[in-house]
XYZ file of C-alpha atoms in Angstrom:
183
model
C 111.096 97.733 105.861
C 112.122 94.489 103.539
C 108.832 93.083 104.415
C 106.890 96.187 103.911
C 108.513 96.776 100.321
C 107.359 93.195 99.630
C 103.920 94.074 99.860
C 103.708 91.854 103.536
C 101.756 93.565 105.978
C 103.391 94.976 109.140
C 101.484 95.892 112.563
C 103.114 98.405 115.176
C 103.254 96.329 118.605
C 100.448 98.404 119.961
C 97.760 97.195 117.384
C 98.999 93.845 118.205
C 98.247 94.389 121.754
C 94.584 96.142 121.410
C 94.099 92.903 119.649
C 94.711 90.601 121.840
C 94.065 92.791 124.969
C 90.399 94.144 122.809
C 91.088 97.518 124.522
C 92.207 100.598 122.854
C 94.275 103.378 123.859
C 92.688 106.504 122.482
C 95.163 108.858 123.178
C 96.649 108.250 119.728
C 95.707 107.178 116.102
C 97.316 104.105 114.076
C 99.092 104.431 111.358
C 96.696 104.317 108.880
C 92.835 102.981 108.913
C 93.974 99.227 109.331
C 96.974 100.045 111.792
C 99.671 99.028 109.149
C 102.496 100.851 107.416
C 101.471 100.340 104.130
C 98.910 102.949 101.961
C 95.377 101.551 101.584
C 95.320 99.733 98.026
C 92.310 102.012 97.158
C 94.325 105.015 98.308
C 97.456 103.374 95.534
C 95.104 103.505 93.220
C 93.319 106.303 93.498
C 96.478 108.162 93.059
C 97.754 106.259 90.135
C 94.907 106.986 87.958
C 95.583 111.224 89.104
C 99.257 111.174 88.599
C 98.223 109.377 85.235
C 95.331 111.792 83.834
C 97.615 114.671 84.663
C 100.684 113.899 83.073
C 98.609 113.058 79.896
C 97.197 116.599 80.494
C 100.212 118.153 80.876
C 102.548 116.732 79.014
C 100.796 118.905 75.594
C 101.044 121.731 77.673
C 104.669 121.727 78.441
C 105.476 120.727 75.187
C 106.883 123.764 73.261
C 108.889 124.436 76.891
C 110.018 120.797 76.383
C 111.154 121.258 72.826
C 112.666 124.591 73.227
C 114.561 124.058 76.275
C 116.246 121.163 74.512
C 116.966 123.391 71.630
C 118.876 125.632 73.883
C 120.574 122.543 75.476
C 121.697 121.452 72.225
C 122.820 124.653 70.657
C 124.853 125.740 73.652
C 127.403 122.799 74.618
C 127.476 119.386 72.799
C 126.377 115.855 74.474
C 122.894 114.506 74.665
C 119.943 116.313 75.968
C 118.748 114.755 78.682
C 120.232 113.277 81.963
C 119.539 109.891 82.778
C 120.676 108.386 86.052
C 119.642 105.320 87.873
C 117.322 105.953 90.975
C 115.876 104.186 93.565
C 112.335 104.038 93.307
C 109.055 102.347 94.336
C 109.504 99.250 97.103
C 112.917 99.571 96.308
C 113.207 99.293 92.284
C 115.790 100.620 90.524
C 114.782 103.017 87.631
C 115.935 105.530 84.902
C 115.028 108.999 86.151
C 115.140 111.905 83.369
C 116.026 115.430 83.670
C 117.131 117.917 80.608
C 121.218 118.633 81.149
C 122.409 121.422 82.775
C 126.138 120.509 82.337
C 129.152 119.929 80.219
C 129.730 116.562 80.086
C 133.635 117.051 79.198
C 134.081 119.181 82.689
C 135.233 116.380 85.600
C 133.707 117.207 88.952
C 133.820 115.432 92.266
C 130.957 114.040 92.134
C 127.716 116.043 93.917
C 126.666 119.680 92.000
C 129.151 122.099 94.175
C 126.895 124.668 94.670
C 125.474 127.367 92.466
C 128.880 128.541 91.136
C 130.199 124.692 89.850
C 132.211 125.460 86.808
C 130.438 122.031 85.710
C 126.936 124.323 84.868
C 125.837 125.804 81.589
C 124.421 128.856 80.853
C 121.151 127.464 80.194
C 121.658 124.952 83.256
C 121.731 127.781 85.384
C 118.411 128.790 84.087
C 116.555 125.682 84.206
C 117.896 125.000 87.434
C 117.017 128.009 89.164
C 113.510 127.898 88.046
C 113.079 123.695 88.061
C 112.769 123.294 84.670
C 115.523 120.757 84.250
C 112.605 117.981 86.356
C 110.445 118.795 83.730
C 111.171 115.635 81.741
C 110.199 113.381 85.045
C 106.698 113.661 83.731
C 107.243 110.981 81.312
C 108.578 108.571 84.293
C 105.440 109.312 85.625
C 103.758 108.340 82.699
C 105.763 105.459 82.521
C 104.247 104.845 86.342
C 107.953 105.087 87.872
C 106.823 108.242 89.676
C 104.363 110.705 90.853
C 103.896 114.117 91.474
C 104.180 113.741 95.124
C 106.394 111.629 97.291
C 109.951 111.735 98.235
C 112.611 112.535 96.218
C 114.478 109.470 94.638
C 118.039 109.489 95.219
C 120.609 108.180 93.365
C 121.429 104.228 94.074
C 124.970 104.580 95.391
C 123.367 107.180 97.704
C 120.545 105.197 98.742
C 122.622 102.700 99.430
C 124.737 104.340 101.865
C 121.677 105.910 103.659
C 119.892 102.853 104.189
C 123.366 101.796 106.408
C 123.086 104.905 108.022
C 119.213 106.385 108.548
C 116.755 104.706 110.318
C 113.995 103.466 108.280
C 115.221 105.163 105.618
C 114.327 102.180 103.238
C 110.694 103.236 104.572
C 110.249 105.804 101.879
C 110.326 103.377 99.044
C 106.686 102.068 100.366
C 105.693 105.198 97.721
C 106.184 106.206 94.282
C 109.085 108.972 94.746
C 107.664 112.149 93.571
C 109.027 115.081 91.281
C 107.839 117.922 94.118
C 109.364 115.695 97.614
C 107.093 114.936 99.998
């Protein structure tokens, strides 16, 4: 996974063997059209340049959403607007992910949202929650090229962390741009 994330190819043993054997099982497909782990470049790019052109599309269209959700934010408990928290993102990069607020921040929790009913949750929290409004502002990281529409959820570092002692090939999913809708 290290060397993957640092952009060095890496070949499943049974490409190695078709090339040095020059036979080929065909009772299953590689990985991908050159039999590595990582996307094509083109296929990199090529996504790129859509999750680009759309969030410049959308972003005026979600606009007065943008600006009135944050009015209703503001007006109904105090603290900033948006949530920022550190995620882990493409091959492996730490970034700032944003999200509008959807709770006090004088309330002390234990940590992870507690379900639907945490005391922790604003009014309007509730709301943007329920209908994934609140992710809304994650079209400016994609802008910013820290994301994409599609891919995996980024989680936060300190979880990331602990699930790359404990998954297998969890560190895997960092090979793409972590995306606002999961995989």
């Amino acid at each position: 996974a290290h060397c993957t994330l640092s952009r060095i190819p890496v070949y499943h043993t049974k490409q190695v063997k078709e090339s040095l054997t020059g036979r080929i099982k065909i009772d299953h497909l590689s990985e991908n059209e050159f039999g590595a782990l990582l996307p094509s470049p083109f296929y990199e790019k090529l996504k790129r340049l859509i999750d680009l052109f759309s969030a410049i599309f959308f972003i005026p269209i979600f606009s007065p959403l943008l600006v009135i959700v944050a009015i209703l934010i503001k007006l109904e408990s105090k603290g900033p607007i948006l949530f920022l928290q550190r995620r882990m993102g493409f091959r492996g990069r730490p970034f700032t992910m944003y999200k509008f607020r959807s709770m006090y921040i004088d309330k002390q929790g234990k940590g992870f949202t507690q379900g639907e009913d945490d005391p922790r949750i604003t009014k309007i929290g509730k709301f943007i929650r329920k209908f994934r409004i609140d992710e809304l502002p994650q079209i400016f990281n994609i802008l910013l090229g820290q994301m994409s529409f599609i891919g995996p959820r980024p989680e936060s570092l300190e979880l990331s962390m602990w699930y790359e002692m404990d998954v297998p090939f969890f560190s895997y999913r960092h090979v793409v741009r972590p995306g606002i809708s999961g995989w």
